[in-house]
DNA sequence: TCTAATCACATACGCCACGTATGTAAGTGG
DNA sequence: CCACTTACATACGTGGCGTATGTGATTAGA
């Protein structure tokens, strides 16, 4: 019954804390999540948490970085599957809205994250998923498909709009209906970016 | 030295708590604001606060309702001053971005508010300032200036985009430059709404 | 005008959560 | 094999929130 190597045990502990914290933050929210509770749920104590992440905010940062990475990867796949660059971009935006509908993402990344850690773009994780959107836009501009605007600014606006749309949809009386309206309105706004609007 | 009537004293107390809480929430943030501290700063104790607002969240709601009213009034004035309806709408959006740059509004209404109280549109205050934007849009649609889309959805998207733009600008290395980029990008998006884009 | 009831707060108490300081056992390098 | 580090657990203090209770001033009724 030889023990696993030490480094592996450590990584496992870290992963357990990350998962347990993510679960707690995603359900009851950051402020309401008790460190004693969710570390115990992972079979550990706060001591381990402070050792690995410094403090509660440190764990939140790590959780967000993890989720952010997953979101980024999902967006990458979506845009890669599209037929043409513009459609890829539109799909990416739509996917972003859909992701923002997931309670865990909404709660952790979109609500508690900014309120607790401040502006997402200043985060170490650099909000990779928005970077991805910025890149897509730059390519569209280079290809003369989209008018010349600062891609970072547009990506910002898009993601902000998506977030609020998602909040709205999630809390609407009739989510599917609200979702349709939001996507429709979203497409109208996006058309403002196109150089040649006629091809609609 | 006849004392003021009782009702007036009560209103004064309420106002003092509201102002002190608003000051604290706007500077150190909701979570970091100690009730003992900012009630003492108002020359009172937490007893008064619990009597008037129920709990800490109750005070936050009241503060937000107050700020929301002010924002709504400012937006109303801006759109009323514009030459034509479309310009009025654009000005309103721009004003919204500018307001979102104010630290107090950003901190309380845009960050801590949603994180603590949930979706803004479910708030009792009904987010009057976004209502105002919805109304403006409805008028533009009725006047056939803007394509037929759900005004509520658009207002949602706009306000979300504005918020994130403001966060970006506020934290940018060069805020004035970022602001220009954001407004430019914003105008491009808004043009997607126009029926006849040529009049630009 | 005297009294009783109410109201607008202040005071006191307990609980819980966070952060830190300290302890300890297991592992590692020389 | 021994000194040292690492990865946690335990113990403690502080502070913030909510509630239960107290109290003095105001108001209402006879």
XYZ file of C-alpha atoms (C1' of nucleotides) in Angstrom:
460
model
C 0.000 0.000 0.000
C 2.645 2.433 -1.050
C 1.411 5.995 -0.678
C 1.044 8.243 -3.650
C 3.860 10.692 -4.185
C 3.659 13.748 -2.008
C 3.184 16.230 -4.799
C 0.168 14.332 -5.981
C -1.425 14.404 -2.547
C -0.929 18.140 -2.415
C -2.492 18.683 -5.793
C -5.391 16.541 -4.700
C -5.924 18.625 -1.590
C -5.824 21.788 -3.628
C -8.285 20.382 -6.100
C -10.626 19.304 -3.322
C -10.636 22.778 -1.829
C -11.158 24.340 -5.226
C -14.084 22.076 -6.017
C -15.706 22.485 -2.640
C -15.299 26.250 -2.705
C -16.631 26.437 -6.225
C -19.644 24.428 -5.209
C -20.335 26.656 -2.213
C -19.742 29.949 -4.016
C -21.901 28.818 -6.891
C -24.866 27.894 -4.775
C -25.092 30.088 -1.687
C -22.843 32.863 -2.972
C -19.463 34.124 -1.857
C -20.546 36.141 1.169
C -22.784 33.424 2.570
C -20.330 30.596 2.069
C -18.748 29.596 5.361
C -15.143 28.536 5.106
C -15.556 26.166 8.014
C -18.469 24.513 6.292
C -17.140 23.939 2.817
C -13.638 23.006 3.881
C -15.199 20.438 6.215
C -17.280 19.188 3.303
C -13.983 18.531 1.562
C -12.728 16.659 4.605
C -10.317 19.438 5.551
C -10.139 22.569 7.685
C -9.588 26.245 7.073
C -5.921 25.692 7.795
C -5.484 23.991 4.461
C -7.310 26.773 2.687
C -5.185 29.508 4.172
C -2.083 27.549 3.335
C -2.967 27.113 -0.330
C -4.887 30.267 -1.177
C -3.936 32.875 1.394
C -7.470 33.878 2.227
C -11.059 33.608 1.127
C -10.603 36.042 -1.721
C -7.609 34.049 -2.908
C -9.777 30.984 -3.268
C -12.374 33.000 -5.146
C -9.693 34.155 -7.568
C -8.599 30.588 -8.167
C -12.161 29.420 -8.686
C -12.803 32.208 -11.157
C -9.603 31.482 -13.025
C -10.692 27.894 -13.384
C -14.165 28.735 -14.629
C -12.754 31.406 -16.891
C -10.507 28.874 -18.514
C -13.390 26.528 -19.131
C -15.492 29.308 -20.623
C -12.689 30.350 -22.890
C -12.240 26.844 -24.170
C -15.932 26.469 -24.874
C -15.990 29.738 -26.802
C -12.992 28.654 -28.827
C -14.740 25.475 -29.861
C -17.907 27.300 -30.829
C -16.188 29.788 -33.091
C -14.048 27.089 -34.659
C -17.119 25.162 -35.719
C -18.775 28.018 -37.584
C -18.863 28.271 -41.381
C -17.475 31.763 -41.788
C -15.706 34.261 -39.532
C -18.687 36.528 -39.012
C -20.971 33.651 -38.141
C -18.283 32.387 -35.827
C -18.286 35.684 -34.015
C -22.059 35.792 -33.735
C -22.094 32.241 -32.456
C -19.483 33.131 -29.923
C -21.612 35.977 -28.617
C -24.672 33.790 -28.438
C -22.724 31.135 -26.599
C -21.570 33.778 -24.163
C -25.156 34.691 -23.362
C -26.028 31.067 -22.886
C -23.129 30.538 -20.544
C -24.133 33.580 -18.549
C -27.417 31.819 -17.935
C -25.739 29.079 -15.968
C -26.275 29.825 -12.281
C -22.735 29.019 -11.272
C -21.185 31.341 -13.829
C -23.683 34.056 -13.138
C -23.243 33.937 -9.392
C -19.480 33.556 -9.218
C -18.018 35.204 -12.288
C -20.605 37.849 -13.032
C -21.922 38.949 -9.664
C -19.651 38.092 -6.745
C -16.453 38.298 -8.759
C -16.649 41.925 -9.782
C -18.169 42.975 -6.458
C -15.442 41.277 -4.454
C -12.383 41.546 -6.668
C -13.165 44.600 -8.760
C -12.916 45.025 -12.482
C -12.565 41.643 -14.210
C -10.060 42.919 -16.726
C -7.616 43.620 -13.955
C -7.792 40.006 -12.805
C -4.658 37.926 -13.234
C -6.643 35.417 -15.246
C -7.079 38.273 -17.711
C -10.550 37.029 -18.478
C -9.419 34.807 -21.254
C -12.885 34.365 -22.669
C -13.156 38.036 -23.507
C -9.682 37.976 -24.986
C -10.914 35.295 -27.295
C -13.715 37.573 -28.407
C -11.310 40.441 -28.951
C -9.171 38.269 -31.187
C -12.136 37.204 -33.270
C -13.098 40.816 -33.755
C -9.621 41.842 -34.779
C -9.643 39.201 -37.477
C -12.990 40.428 -38.757
C -11.684 43.964 -38.914
C -8.542 42.853 -40.721
C -10.745 41.044 -43.218
C -12.636 44.317 -43.814
C -15.867 42.679 -42.791
C -16.347 44.921 -39.805
C -15.962 48.672 -39.488
C -12.795 49.964 -37.893
C -13.352 50.199 -34.176
C -11.333 49.290 -31.167
C -11.911 45.548 -30.752
C -11.253 45.665 -27.054
C -13.955 48.266 -26.594
C -16.469 46.289 -28.613
C -15.680 43.066 -26.802
C -16.255 44.888 -23.558
C -19.597 46.221 -24.641
C -20.675 42.878 -25.996
C -19.826 40.972 -22.879
C -21.511 43.544 -20.688
C -24.631 43.405 -22.785
C -24.581 39.626 -22.691
C -24.282 39.545 -18.958
C -27.263 41.768 -18.372
C -29.254 39.960 -20.973
C -28.537 36.746 -19.127
C -29.559 38.206 -15.790
C -32.760 39.374 -17.363
C -33.526 36.067 -18.996
C -32.739 34.078 -15.888
C -35.142 36.143 -13.807
C -37.850 36.650 -16.403
C -41.334 35.232 -15.970
C -40.966 33.473 -19.291
C -37.264 32.749 -19.815
C -37.548 31.141 -23.266
C -39.500 34.110 -24.591
C -37.095 36.587 -23.034
C -34.213 34.655 -24.487
C -35.629 34.967 -27.987
C -36.147 38.697 -27.587
C -32.652 39.156 -26.255
C -30.980 37.233 -29.056
C -33.017 39.134 -31.638
C -32.105 42.483 -30.133
C -28.537 41.358 -29.846
C -28.331 40.530 -33.527
C -29.711 43.937 -34.426
C -26.995 45.612 -32.408
C -24.300 43.402 -33.884
C -25.361 44.375 -37.385
C -24.178 47.853 -36.591
C -20.685 46.416 -36.766
C -20.992 45.080 -40.300
C -19.566 47.152 -43.102
C -22.045 45.887 -45.649
C -25.330 45.546 -43.901
C -27.275 44.439 -46.949
C -25.987 40.882 -46.862
C -27.834 40.691 -43.556
C -36.634 77.059 21.813
C -39.656 75.023 21.023
C -38.664 71.645 19.671
C -39.365 70.700 16.104
C -42.387 68.498 15.575
C -41.764 64.851 16.149
C -42.361 63.703 12.597
C -39.719 66.108 11.409
C -37.165 64.725 13.837
C -37.883 61.229 12.613
C -37.444 62.171 8.990
C -34.197 63.849 9.920
C -32.917 60.707 11.618
C -33.856 58.619 8.617
C -32.134 61.018 6.301
C -29.006 61.022 8.427
C -28.814 57.235 8.346
C -29.432 57.184 4.632
C -26.710 59.729 3.963
C -24.200 58.097 6.264
C -24.869 54.664 4.858
C -24.650 55.938 1.320
C -21.326 57.549 2.095
C -19.964 54.345 3.607
C -21.293 52.020 0.922
C -19.984 54.312 -1.780
C -16.466 54.481 -0.434
C -15.512 51.236 1.309
C -18.250 49.100 -0.260
C -21.229 47.300 1.222
C -19.438 44.310 2.716
C -16.701 46.370 4.350
C -19.011 49.007 5.757
C -19.486 48.512 9.484
C -22.934 49.410 10.759
C -21.509 50.425 14.113
C -19.115 52.789 12.412
C -21.335 54.645 10.022
C -24.298 54.906 12.353
C -21.948 56.385 14.941
C -20.715 58.805 12.289
C -24.313 59.943 12.003
C -24.495 60.382 15.762
C -26.699 57.329 16.186
C -26.485 53.606 16.872
C -27.481 50.462 15.051
C -30.714 50.511 17.013
C -31.969 53.376 14.894
C -30.965 51.618 11.716
C -32.764 48.402 12.565
C -35.810 50.396 13.539
C -36.004 52.267 10.245
C -34.645 49.829 7.683
C -34.999 46.364 9.201
C -31.454 45.271 8.437
C -28.326 46.151 6.512
C -29.783 45.048 3.213
C -32.843 47.176 3.864
C -30.653 50.235 4.119
C -28.867 49.281 0.913
C -32.202 49.036 -0.855
C -33.170 52.475 0.360
C -29.839 53.950 -0.695
C -30.147 52.409 -4.131
C -33.697 53.645 -4.521
C -32.500 57.146 -3.735
C -29.602 57.048 -6.177
C -31.780 55.429 -8.790
C -34.238 58.287 -8.535
C -31.477 60.817 -9.009
C -30.110 58.980 -12.015
C -33.515 58.769 -13.600
C -34.075 62.475 -13.176
C -30.708 63.301 -14.724
C -31.426 61.078 -17.701
C -34.799 62.719 -18.175
C -33.215 66.139 -18.318
C -30.579 65.030 -20.799
C -33.017 63.546 -23.260
C -35.338 66.531 -22.913
C -32.572 68.896 -23.963
C -31.699 67.122 -27.195
C -32.720 68.424 -30.620
C -34.374 65.309 -31.991
C -35.583 62.020 -30.515
C -32.717 59.914 -31.840
C -30.128 62.329 -30.570
C -31.956 62.389 -27.282
C -31.633 58.666 -27.033
C -27.959 58.669 -27.916
C -27.323 61.401 -25.374
C -29.164 59.410 -22.789
C -26.944 56.407 -23.396
C -23.830 58.527 -23.243
C -25.007 60.096 -20.022
C -25.579 56.630 -18.632
C -21.989 55.684 -19.347
C -20.779 58.852 -17.726
C -22.844 58.229 -14.646
C -21.525 54.703 -14.412
C -18.082 56.257 -14.145
C -18.946 57.909 -10.854
C -17.433 55.768 -8.101
C -20.473 55.917 -5.879
C -22.854 54.731 -8.578
C -20.438 52.092 -9.786
C -19.781 50.694 -6.355
C -23.305 50.765 -4.943
C -25.692 50.386 -7.854
C -23.620 48.420 -10.322
C -21.465 46.144 -8.198
C -22.740 45.644 -4.654
C -26.390 46.092 -5.565
C -26.735 43.180 -7.963
C -24.398 40.980 -5.932
C -26.313 41.579 -2.709
C -29.891 42.044 -3.840
C -29.955 40.114 -7.095
C -31.265 41.160 -10.444
C -31.886 44.927 -10.525
C -35.101 44.608 -12.463
C -36.650 42.721 -9.603
C -35.936 45.599 -7.240
C -38.920 47.491 -5.880
C -37.423 50.694 -7.205
C -37.871 49.051 -10.607
C -34.702 50.721 -11.807
C -36.421 53.835 -13.002
C -33.466 54.991 -15.035
C -33.664 51.972 -17.324
C -37.408 52.400 -17.588
C -36.725 55.853 -18.881
C -34.495 54.383 -21.571
C -37.131 51.832 -22.505
C -39.689 54.578 -22.954
C -37.384 56.583 -25.190
C -36.827 53.533 -27.351
C -40.518 52.801 -27.648
C -41.090 56.314 -28.945
C -38.336 55.905 -31.519
C -39.844 52.662 -32.704
C -43.290 54.224 -32.933
C -41.777 57.013 -34.998
C -40.363 54.387 -37.379
C -36.846 55.658 -36.761
C -35.697 52.448 -35.213
C -36.200 48.881 -36.346
C -38.838 46.853 -34.581
C -37.256 45.166 -31.608
C -38.283 44.660 -28.038
C -37.397 47.939 -26.325
C -36.970 46.295 -22.967
C -34.415 43.906 -24.397
C -32.479 46.669 -26.070
C -32.503 48.831 -22.960
C -31.151 45.886 -21.049
C -28.343 45.317 -23.483
C -27.493 48.983 -23.619
C -27.309 49.407 -19.889
C -25.218 46.282 -19.512
C -22.828 47.437 -22.183
C -22.619 50.856 -20.558
C -21.832 49.414 -17.197
C -18.962 47.320 -18.440
C -17.682 50.155 -20.545
C -17.632 52.299 -17.462
C -15.799 49.689 -15.438
C -13.247 49.443 -18.183
C -12.777 53.166 -18.502
C -12.533 53.685 -14.773
C -9.750 51.124 -14.480
C -7.919 51.855 -17.712
C -4.393 53.174 -17.754
C -5.577 56.115 -19.815
C -9.232 56.751 -18.929
C -9.842 59.643 -21.363
C -8.528 57.580 -24.252
C -10.535 54.549 -23.224
C -13.588 56.717 -22.886
C -13.246 57.923 -26.472
C -12.874 54.402 -27.771
C -15.870 53.230 -25.788
C -18.144 56.023 -26.974
C -17.041 55.456 -30.552
C -17.708 51.748 -30.342
C -20.966 52.421 -28.610
C -22.153 54.656 -31.421
C -21.310 51.994 -33.962
C -23.441 49.492 -32.104
C -26.302 51.936 -31.736
C -26.333 52.538 -35.451
C -27.454 48.964 -35.847
C -30.751 50.125 -34.421
C -31.382 52.791 -37.041
C -33.677 51.952 -39.922
C -31.939 54.285 -42.310
C -28.269 54.108 -41.566
C -27.197 56.495 -44.313
C -28.189 59.621 -42.421
C -25.453 58.649 -39.984
C -53.919 67.839 33.862
C -52.859 63.482 34.941
C -52.125 58.943 33.318
C -51.466 55.241 30.226
C -49.900 53.674 26.045
C -46.868 54.118 22.179
C -42.923 55.274 19.719
C -38.027 56.072 18.577
C -34.328 54.989 19.611
C -30.139 53.039 22.878
C -28.056 49.151 25.377
C -26.794 44.463 26.167
C -26.118 39.910 24.748
C -24.989 35.776 21.976
C -23.493 33.808 17.804
C -20.813 33.089 14.008
C -17.236 33.965 10.684
C -12.814 35.425 9.587
C -7.793 35.758 10.196
C -3.639 34.631 12.787
C -0.582 32.419 15.749
C 0.918 28.193 17.086
C 1.388 23.187 17.143
C 2.583 18.750 14.887
C 3.387 14.944 12.115
C 5.089 13.561 7.803
C 8.392 14.041 4.427
C 13.041 15.561 2.489
C 17.997 16.699 1.883
C 22.604 16.267 3.410
C 20.180 9.690 10.943
C 19.299 14.318 11.954
C 18.044 18.986 11.030
C 14.909 21.389 8.484
C 10.909 22.278 5.739
C 6.282 21.471 4.347
C 1.299 20.708 4.796
C -1.800 20.835 7.198
C -4.852 21.038 12.066
C -5.939 23.380 16.397
C -6.668 27.269 19.395
C -7.575 31.939 20.122
C -8.914 36.745 19.607
C -11.607 40.200 17.234
C -15.326 42.140 15.152
C -19.688 42.389 12.894
C -24.482 41.132 12.659
C -29.136 40.351 14.527
C -32.283 40.200 18.478
C -34.155 40.915 22.848
C -34.788 44.241 26.112
C -34.706 48.734 28.317
C -35.926 53.800 28.577
C -37.090 58.392 28.078
C -39.900 61.448 25.427
C -44.181 62.238 22.997
C -49.018 61.713 22.301
C -53.966 60.450 23.340
C -57.830 60.124 26.262
C -60.768 61.247 30.301
